[in-house]
Short mmCIF file of C-alpha atoms in Angstrom, two decimals:
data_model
loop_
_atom_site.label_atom_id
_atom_site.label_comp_id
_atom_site.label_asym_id
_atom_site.label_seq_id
_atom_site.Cartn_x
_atom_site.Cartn_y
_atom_site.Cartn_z
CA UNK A 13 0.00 0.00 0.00
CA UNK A 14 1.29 3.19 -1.25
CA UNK A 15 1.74 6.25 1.73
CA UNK A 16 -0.56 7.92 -0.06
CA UNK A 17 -3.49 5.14 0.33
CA UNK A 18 -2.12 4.73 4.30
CA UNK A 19 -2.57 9.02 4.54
CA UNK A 20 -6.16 7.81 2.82
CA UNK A 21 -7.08 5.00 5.04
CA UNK A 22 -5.91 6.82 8.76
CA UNK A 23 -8.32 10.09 7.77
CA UNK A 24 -11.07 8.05 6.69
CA UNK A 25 -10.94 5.79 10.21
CA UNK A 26 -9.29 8.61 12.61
CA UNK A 27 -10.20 12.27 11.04
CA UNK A 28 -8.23 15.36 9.48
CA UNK A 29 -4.78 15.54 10.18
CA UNK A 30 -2.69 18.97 10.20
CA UNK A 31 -0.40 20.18 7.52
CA UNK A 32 3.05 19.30 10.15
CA UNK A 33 1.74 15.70 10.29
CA UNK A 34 1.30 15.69 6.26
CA UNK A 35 4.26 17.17 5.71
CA UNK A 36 6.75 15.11 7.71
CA UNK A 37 5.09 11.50 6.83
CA UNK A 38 5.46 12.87 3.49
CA UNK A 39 9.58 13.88 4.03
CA UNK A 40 10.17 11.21 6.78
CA UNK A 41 7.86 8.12 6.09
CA UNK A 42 10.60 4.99 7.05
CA UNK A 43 8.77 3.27 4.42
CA UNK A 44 7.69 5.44 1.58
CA UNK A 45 9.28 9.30 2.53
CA UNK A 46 10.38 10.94 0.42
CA UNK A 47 13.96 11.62 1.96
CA UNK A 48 13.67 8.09 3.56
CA UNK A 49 13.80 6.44 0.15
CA UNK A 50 14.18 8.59 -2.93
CA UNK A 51 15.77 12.25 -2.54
CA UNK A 52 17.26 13.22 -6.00
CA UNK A 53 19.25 16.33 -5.98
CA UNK A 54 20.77 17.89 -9.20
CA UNK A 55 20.37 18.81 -12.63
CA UNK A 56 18.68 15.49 -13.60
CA UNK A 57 17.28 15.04 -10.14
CA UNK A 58 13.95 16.42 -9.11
CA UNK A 59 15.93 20.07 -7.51
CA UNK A 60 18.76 21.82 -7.48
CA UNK A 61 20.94 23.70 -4.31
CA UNK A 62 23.27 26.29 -4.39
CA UNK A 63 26.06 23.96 -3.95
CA UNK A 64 25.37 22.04 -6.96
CA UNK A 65 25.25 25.37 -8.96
CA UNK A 66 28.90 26.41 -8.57
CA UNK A 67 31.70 25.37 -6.84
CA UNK A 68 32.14 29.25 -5.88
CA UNK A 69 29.11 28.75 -2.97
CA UNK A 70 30.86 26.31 -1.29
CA UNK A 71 34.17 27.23 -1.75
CA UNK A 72 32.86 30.94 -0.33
CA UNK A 73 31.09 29.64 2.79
CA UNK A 74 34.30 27.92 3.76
CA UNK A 75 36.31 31.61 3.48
CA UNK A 76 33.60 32.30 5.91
CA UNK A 77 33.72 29.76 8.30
CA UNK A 78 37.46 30.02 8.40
CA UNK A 79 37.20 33.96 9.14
CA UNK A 80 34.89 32.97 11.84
CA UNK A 81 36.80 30.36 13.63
CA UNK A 82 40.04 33.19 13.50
CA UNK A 83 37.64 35.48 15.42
CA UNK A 84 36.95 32.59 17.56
CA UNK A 85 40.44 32.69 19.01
CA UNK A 86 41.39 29.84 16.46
CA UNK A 87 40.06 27.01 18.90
CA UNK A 88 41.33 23.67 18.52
CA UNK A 89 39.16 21.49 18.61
CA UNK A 90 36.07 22.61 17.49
CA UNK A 91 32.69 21.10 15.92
CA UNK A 92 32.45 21.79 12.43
CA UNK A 93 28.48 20.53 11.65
CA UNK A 94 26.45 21.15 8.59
CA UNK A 95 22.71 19.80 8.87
CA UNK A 96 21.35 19.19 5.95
CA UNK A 97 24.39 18.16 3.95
CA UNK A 98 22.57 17.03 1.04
CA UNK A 99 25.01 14.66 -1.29
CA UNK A 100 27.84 16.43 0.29
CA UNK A 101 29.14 18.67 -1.97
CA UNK A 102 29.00 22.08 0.03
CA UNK A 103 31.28 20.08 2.73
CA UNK A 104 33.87 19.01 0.11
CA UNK A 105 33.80 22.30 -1.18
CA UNK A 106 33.93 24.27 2.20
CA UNK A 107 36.93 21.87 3.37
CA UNK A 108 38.76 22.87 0.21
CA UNK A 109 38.46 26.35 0.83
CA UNK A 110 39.63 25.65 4.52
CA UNK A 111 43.18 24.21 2.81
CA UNK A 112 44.05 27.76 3.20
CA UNK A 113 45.12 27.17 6.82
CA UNK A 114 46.25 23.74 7.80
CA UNK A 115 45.49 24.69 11.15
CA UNK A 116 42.00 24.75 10.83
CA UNK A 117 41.32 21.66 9.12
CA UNK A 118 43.20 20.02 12.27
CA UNK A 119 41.48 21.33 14.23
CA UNK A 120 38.14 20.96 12.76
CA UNK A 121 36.02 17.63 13.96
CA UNK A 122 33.38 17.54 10.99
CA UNK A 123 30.32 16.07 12.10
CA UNK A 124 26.69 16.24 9.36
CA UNK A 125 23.72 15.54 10.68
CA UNK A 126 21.22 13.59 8.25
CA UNK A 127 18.25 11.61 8.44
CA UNK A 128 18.34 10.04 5.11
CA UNK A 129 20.03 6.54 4.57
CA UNK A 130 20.62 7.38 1.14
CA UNK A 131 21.99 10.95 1.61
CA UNK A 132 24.18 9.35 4.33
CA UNK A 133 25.42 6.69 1.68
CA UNK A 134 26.57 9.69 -1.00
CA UNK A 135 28.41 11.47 1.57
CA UNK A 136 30.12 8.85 3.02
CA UNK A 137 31.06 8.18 -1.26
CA UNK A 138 31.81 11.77 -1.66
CA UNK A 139 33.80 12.78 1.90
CA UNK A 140 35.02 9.40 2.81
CA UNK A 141 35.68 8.25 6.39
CA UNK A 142 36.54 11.62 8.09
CA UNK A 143 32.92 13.09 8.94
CA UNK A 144 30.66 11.70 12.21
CA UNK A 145 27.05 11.31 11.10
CA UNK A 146 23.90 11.90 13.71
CA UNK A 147 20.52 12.07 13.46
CA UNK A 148 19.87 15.22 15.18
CA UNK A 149 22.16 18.21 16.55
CA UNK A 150 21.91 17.06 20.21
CA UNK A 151 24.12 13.83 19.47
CA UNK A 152 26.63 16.11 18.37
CA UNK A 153 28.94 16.19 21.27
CA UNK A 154 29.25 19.30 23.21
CA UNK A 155 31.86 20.65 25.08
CA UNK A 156 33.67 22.52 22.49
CA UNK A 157 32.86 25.38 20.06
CA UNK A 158 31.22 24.64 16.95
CA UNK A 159 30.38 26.50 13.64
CA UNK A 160 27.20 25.12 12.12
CA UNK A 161 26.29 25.95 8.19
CA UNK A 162 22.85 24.68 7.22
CA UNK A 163 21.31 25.60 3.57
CA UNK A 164 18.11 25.00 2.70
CA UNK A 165 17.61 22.68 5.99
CA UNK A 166 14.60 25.33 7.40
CA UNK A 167 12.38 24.59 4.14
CA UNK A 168 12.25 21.09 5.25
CA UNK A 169 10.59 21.45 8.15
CA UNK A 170 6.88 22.09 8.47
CA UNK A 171 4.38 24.68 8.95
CA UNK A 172 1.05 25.30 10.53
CA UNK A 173 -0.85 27.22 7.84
CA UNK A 174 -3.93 29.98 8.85
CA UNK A 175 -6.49 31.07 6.77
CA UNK A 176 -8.51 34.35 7.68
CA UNK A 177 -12.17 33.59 7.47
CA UNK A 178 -14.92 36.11 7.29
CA UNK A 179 -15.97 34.75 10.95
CA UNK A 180 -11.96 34.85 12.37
CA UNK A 181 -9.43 32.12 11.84
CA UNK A 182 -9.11 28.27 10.87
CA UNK A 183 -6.05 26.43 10.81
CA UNK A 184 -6.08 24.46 7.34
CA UNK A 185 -5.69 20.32 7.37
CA UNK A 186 -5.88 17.64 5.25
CA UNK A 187 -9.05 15.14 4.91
CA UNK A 188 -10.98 13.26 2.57
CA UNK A 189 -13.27 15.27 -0.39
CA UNK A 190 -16.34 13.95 -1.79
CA UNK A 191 -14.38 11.51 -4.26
CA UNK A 192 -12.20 10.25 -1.65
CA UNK A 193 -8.60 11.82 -2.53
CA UNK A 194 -6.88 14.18 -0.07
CA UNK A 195 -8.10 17.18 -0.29
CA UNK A 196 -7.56 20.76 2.09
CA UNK A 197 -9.90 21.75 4.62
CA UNK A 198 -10.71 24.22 7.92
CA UNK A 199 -11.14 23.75 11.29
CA UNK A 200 -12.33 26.45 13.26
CA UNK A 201 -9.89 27.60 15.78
CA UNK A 202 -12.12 28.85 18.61
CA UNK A 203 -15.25 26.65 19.69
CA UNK A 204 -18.11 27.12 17.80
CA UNK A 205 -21.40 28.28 19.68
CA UNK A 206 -22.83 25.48 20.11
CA UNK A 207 -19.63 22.94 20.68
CA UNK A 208 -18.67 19.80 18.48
CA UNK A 209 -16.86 19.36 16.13
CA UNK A 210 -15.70 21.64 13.52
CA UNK A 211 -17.17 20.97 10.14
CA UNK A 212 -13.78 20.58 7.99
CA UNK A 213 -14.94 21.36 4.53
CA UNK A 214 -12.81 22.12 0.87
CA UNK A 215 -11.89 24.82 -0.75
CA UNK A 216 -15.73 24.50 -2.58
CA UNK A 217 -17.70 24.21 1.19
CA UNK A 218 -18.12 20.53 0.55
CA UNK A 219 -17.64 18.54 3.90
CA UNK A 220 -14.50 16.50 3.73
CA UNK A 221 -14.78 15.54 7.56
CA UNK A 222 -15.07 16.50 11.18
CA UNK A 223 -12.02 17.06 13.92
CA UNK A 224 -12.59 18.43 17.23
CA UNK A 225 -12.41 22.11 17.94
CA UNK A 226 -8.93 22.80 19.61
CA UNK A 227 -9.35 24.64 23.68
CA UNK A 228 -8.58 27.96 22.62
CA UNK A 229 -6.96 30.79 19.68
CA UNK A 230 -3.44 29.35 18.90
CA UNK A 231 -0.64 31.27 20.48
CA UNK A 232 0.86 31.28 16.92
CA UNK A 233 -1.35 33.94 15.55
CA UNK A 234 -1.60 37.33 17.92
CA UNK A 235 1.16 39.14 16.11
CA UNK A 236 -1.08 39.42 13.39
CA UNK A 237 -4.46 40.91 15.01
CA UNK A 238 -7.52 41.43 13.18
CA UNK A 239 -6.10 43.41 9.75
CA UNK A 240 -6.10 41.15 7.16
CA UNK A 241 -8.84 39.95 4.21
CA UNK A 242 -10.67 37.35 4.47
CA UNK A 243 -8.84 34.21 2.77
CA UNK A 244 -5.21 35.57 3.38
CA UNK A 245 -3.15 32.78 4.74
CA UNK A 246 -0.43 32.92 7.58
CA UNK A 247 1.80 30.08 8.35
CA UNK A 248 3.91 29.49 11.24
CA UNK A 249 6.51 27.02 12.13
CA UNK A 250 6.95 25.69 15.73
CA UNK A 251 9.80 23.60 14.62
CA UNK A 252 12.05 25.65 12.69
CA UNK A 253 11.64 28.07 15.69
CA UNK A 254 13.08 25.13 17.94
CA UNK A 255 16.11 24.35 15.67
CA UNK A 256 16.49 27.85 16.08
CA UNK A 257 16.42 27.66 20.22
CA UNK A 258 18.30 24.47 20.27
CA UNK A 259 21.28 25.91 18.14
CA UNK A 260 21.59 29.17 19.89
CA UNK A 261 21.61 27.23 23.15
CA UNK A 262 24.30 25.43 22.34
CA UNK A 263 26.22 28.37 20.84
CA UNK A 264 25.60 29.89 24.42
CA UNK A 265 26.85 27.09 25.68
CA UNK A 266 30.08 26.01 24.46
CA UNK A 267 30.32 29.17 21.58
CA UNK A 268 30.78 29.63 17.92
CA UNK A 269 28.37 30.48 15.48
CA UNK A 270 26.03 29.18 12.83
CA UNK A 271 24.97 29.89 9.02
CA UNK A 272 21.10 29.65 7.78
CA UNK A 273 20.53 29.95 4.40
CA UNK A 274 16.77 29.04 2.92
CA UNK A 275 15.13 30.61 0.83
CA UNK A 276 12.19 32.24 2.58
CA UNK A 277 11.26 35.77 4.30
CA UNK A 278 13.28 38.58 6.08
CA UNK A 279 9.88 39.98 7.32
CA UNK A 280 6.34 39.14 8.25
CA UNK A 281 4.16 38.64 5.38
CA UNK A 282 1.36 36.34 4.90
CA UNK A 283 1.00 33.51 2.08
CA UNK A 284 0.63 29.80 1.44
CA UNK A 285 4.41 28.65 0.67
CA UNK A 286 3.75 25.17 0.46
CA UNK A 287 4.96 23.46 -2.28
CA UNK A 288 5.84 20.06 -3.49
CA UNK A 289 8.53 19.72 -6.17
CA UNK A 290 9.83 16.92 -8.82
CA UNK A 291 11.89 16.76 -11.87
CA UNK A 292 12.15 20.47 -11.05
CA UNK A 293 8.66 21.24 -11.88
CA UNK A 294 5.77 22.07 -8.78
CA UNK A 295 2.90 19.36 -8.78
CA UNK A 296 0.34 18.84 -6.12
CA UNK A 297 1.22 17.60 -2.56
CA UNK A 298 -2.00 16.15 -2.26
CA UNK A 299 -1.52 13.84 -5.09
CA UNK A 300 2.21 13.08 -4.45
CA UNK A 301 2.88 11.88 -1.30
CA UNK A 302 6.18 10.81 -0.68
CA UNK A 303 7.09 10.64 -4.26
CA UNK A 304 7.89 14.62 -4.64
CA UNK A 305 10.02 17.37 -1.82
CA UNK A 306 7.93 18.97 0.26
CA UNK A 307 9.09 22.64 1.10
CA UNK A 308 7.74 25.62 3.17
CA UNK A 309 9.52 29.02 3.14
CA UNK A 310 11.58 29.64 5.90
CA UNK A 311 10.77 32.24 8.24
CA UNK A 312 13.80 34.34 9.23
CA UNK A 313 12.17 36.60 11.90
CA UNK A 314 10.97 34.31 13.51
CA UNK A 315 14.12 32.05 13.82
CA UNK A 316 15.98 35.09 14.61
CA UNK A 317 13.27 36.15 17.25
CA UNK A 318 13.78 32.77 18.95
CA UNK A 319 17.72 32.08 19.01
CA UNK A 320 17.45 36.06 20.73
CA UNK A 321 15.17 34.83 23.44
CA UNK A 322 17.45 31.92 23.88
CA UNK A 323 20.10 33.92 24.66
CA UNK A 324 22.61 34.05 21.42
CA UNK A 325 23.21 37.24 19.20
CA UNK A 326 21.15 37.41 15.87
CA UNK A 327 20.28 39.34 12.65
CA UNK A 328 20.76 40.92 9.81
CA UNK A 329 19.04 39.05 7.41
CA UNK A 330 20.96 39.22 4.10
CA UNK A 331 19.80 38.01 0.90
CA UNK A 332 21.72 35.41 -0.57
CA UNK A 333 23.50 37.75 -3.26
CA UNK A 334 24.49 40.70 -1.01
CA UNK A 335 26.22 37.92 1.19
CA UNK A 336 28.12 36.20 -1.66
CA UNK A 337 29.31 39.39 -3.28
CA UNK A 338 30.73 40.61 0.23
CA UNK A 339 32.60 37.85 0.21
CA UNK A 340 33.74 38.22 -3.38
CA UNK A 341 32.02 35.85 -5.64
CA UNK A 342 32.63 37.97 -8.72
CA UNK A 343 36.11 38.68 -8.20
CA UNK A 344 36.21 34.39 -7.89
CA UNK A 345 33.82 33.98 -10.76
CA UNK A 346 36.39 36.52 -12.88
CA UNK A 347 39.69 34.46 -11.56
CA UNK A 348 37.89 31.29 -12.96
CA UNK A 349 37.18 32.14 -15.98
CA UNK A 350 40.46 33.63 -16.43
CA UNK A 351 42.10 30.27 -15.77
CA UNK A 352 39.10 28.58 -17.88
CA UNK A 353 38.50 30.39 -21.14
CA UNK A 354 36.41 27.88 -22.65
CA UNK A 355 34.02 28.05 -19.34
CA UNK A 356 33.62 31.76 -19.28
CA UNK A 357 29.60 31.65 -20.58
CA UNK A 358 29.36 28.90 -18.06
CA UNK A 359 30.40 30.74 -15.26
CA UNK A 360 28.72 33.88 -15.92
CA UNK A 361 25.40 31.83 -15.50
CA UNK A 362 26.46 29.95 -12.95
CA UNK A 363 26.83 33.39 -11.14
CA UNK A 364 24.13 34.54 -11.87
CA UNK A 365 21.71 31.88 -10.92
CA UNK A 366 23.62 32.35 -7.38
CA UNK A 367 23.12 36.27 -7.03
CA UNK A 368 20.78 37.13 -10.22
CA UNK A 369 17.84 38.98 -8.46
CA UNK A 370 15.69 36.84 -10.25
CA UNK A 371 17.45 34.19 -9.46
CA UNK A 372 18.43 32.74 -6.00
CA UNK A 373 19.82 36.16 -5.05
CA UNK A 374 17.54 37.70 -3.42
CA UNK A 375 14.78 35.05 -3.15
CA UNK A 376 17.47 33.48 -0.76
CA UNK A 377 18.16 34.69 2.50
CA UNK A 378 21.41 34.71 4.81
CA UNK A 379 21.28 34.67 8.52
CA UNK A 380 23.80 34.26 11.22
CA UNK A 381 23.16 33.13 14.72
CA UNK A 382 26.30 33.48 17.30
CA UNK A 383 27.64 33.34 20.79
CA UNK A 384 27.36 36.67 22.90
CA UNK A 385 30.91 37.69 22.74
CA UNK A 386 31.15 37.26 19.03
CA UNK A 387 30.61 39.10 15.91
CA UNK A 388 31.32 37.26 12.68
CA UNK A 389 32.29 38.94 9.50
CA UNK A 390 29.46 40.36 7.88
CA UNK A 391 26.92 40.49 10.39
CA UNK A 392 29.16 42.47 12.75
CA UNK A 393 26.18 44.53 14.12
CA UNK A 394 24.18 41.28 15.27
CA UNK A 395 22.33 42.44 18.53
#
């Protein structure tokens, strides 16, 4: 049985289930996820990162992280983690970069933390026996300073999503329409008037189930009052504001600094960001279940807001060109092609799909999370 006839068969016995739940069986199923089985990254895959764009990302992060273990003191050892690492690349490229200083490669214990079996298996193939693999940041070992770098690791994890109704606010799930495939609904956040449940019903009105009426409003929605249309939709994610928490406590902790990039918002904005993606094309969720990636945008003030209340420095938010051409991308792009003639068209769109405006430049956002007594280049006036 397929996950998406399991999704079919536990809504039609137990009820809607939210858009987190959805999302992660979807990403995280053992038996049919999409990470947990299939994840195809690259040209011919079903998307493509930064890191598989250029060698220049990579190679640029790891000037970065290097600059920010100097202004560490130059600490020996430290925890060098990426979550996320994808097939590996942006680690093979970063430790190439760190060749600059023998030192820090010593010193540098690489650890990636990955929940895929198969992403595991290509980075083992690509970075051979040096890295430590967990399955979440807390088996990293403390004790010792640690840069993180995560990209596009926020987008993976899920969102509550709000609609504005012209009676207040429903969260939106996922039940059964009238022809039995998945199909979006609302539940009513605050008890009707006469209790019960909350008639769930499509984007058309027709019923597509029942689910009881949570206690009360969510706490995930006062910071937008009572000012937007009816049918604008807010999402919120609970668990990319924990990552945040859990990495700024550690940077309080034991010190250092980490590197979020996502592509997502550096305000508060409403919209639906959900999105399912394969063979680089969007198709619907609801119809591809653990076959397709599942993505939300990250939201940066909110992650920012919550490593702050944790305790670690935070902020600006860059976009993703501004950072790279701090750090020099086109003068890197220009010494390239130099040495590579016969790339030189290559390279100019290679750079451009990594700072292009309408390209992953500014739809991409860079944000820096870090110890109290740090500031690390480029976001020097974190607060």
């Amino acid at each position: 049985m397929s996950l998406l006839d399991r999704l079919k068969a536990q809504i039609a016995q137990d009820g809607p289930i939210g858009v987190p739940e959805f999302f992660t069986r979807c990403l995280h199923d053992p038996r049919d996820g999409y990470y947990a089985t299939r994840p195809d990254l690259g040209a011919g895959g079903d998307f493509i990162t930064a890191p598989l764009v250029s060698q220049m990302f990579g190679e640029l992060i790891g000037l970065w992280v290097l600059e920010t273990w100097t202004r560490m003191g130059r600490p020996a050892p430290f925890r060098l983690v990426e979550m996320g690492p994808g097939d590996g690349t942006l680690m093979s490229d970063l430790l190439r970069a760190g060749r600059l200083d023998p030192a820090f490669l010593e010193a540098a214990q690489v650890w990636l933390v990955e929940v895929s079996e198969p992403l595991k298996a290509r980075q083992a193939a690509r970075l051979g026996e040096g890295p430590r693999w967990a399955s979440r940041l807390d088996e990293v070992p403390g004790g010792a300073p640690m840069i993180l770098v995560a990209n596009e690791l926020l987008d993976c994890l899920p969102a509550r999503q709000f609609i504005r109704t012209r009676t207040g606010w429903a969260e939106r799930v996922i039940g059964l329409g009238a022809d039995s495939a998945l199909a979006f609904g609302l539940r009513a956040i605050n008890p009707p008037p006469r209790g019960g449940g909350v008639r769930v019903a499509d984007g058309g009105g027709s019923p597509v189930g029942h689910a009881p009426s949570p206690s009360g409003p969510s706490d995930h929605l006062p910071r937008w009052g009572e000012e937007l249309e009816a049918g604008a939709v807010v999402e919120s994610s609970p668990a990319q504001a924990a990552l945040a928490s859990d990495i700024a406590h550690r940077l309080v902790i034991d010190g250092g600094a980490a590197l979020l990039i996502d592509y997502g918002r550096a305000e508060l904005e409403p919209g639906d960001t959900l999105q399912a993606i394969q063979n680089h094309r969007k198709v619907d969720p609801l119809e591809t279940a653990g076959l397709a990636d599942l993505t939300v945008w990250a939201d940066f003030p909110s992650v920012i807001t919550a490593a702050r209340e944790t305790g670690a420095k935070a902020g600006p938010i860059l976009t993703q060109g501004a950072f790279l051409v701090a750090l020099g991308i086109i003068q890197r792009a220009e010494a390239l092609a130099a040495r590579q003639p016969e790339r030189g068209d290559q390279i100019a769109r290679q750079l451009d799909r990594l700072i292009g405006e309408a390209q992953m430049g500014d739809l991409f956002k860079v944000a820096c999370l870090c110890a109290p007594d740090l500031s690390p280049p480029l976001f020097e006036d974190a607060t």
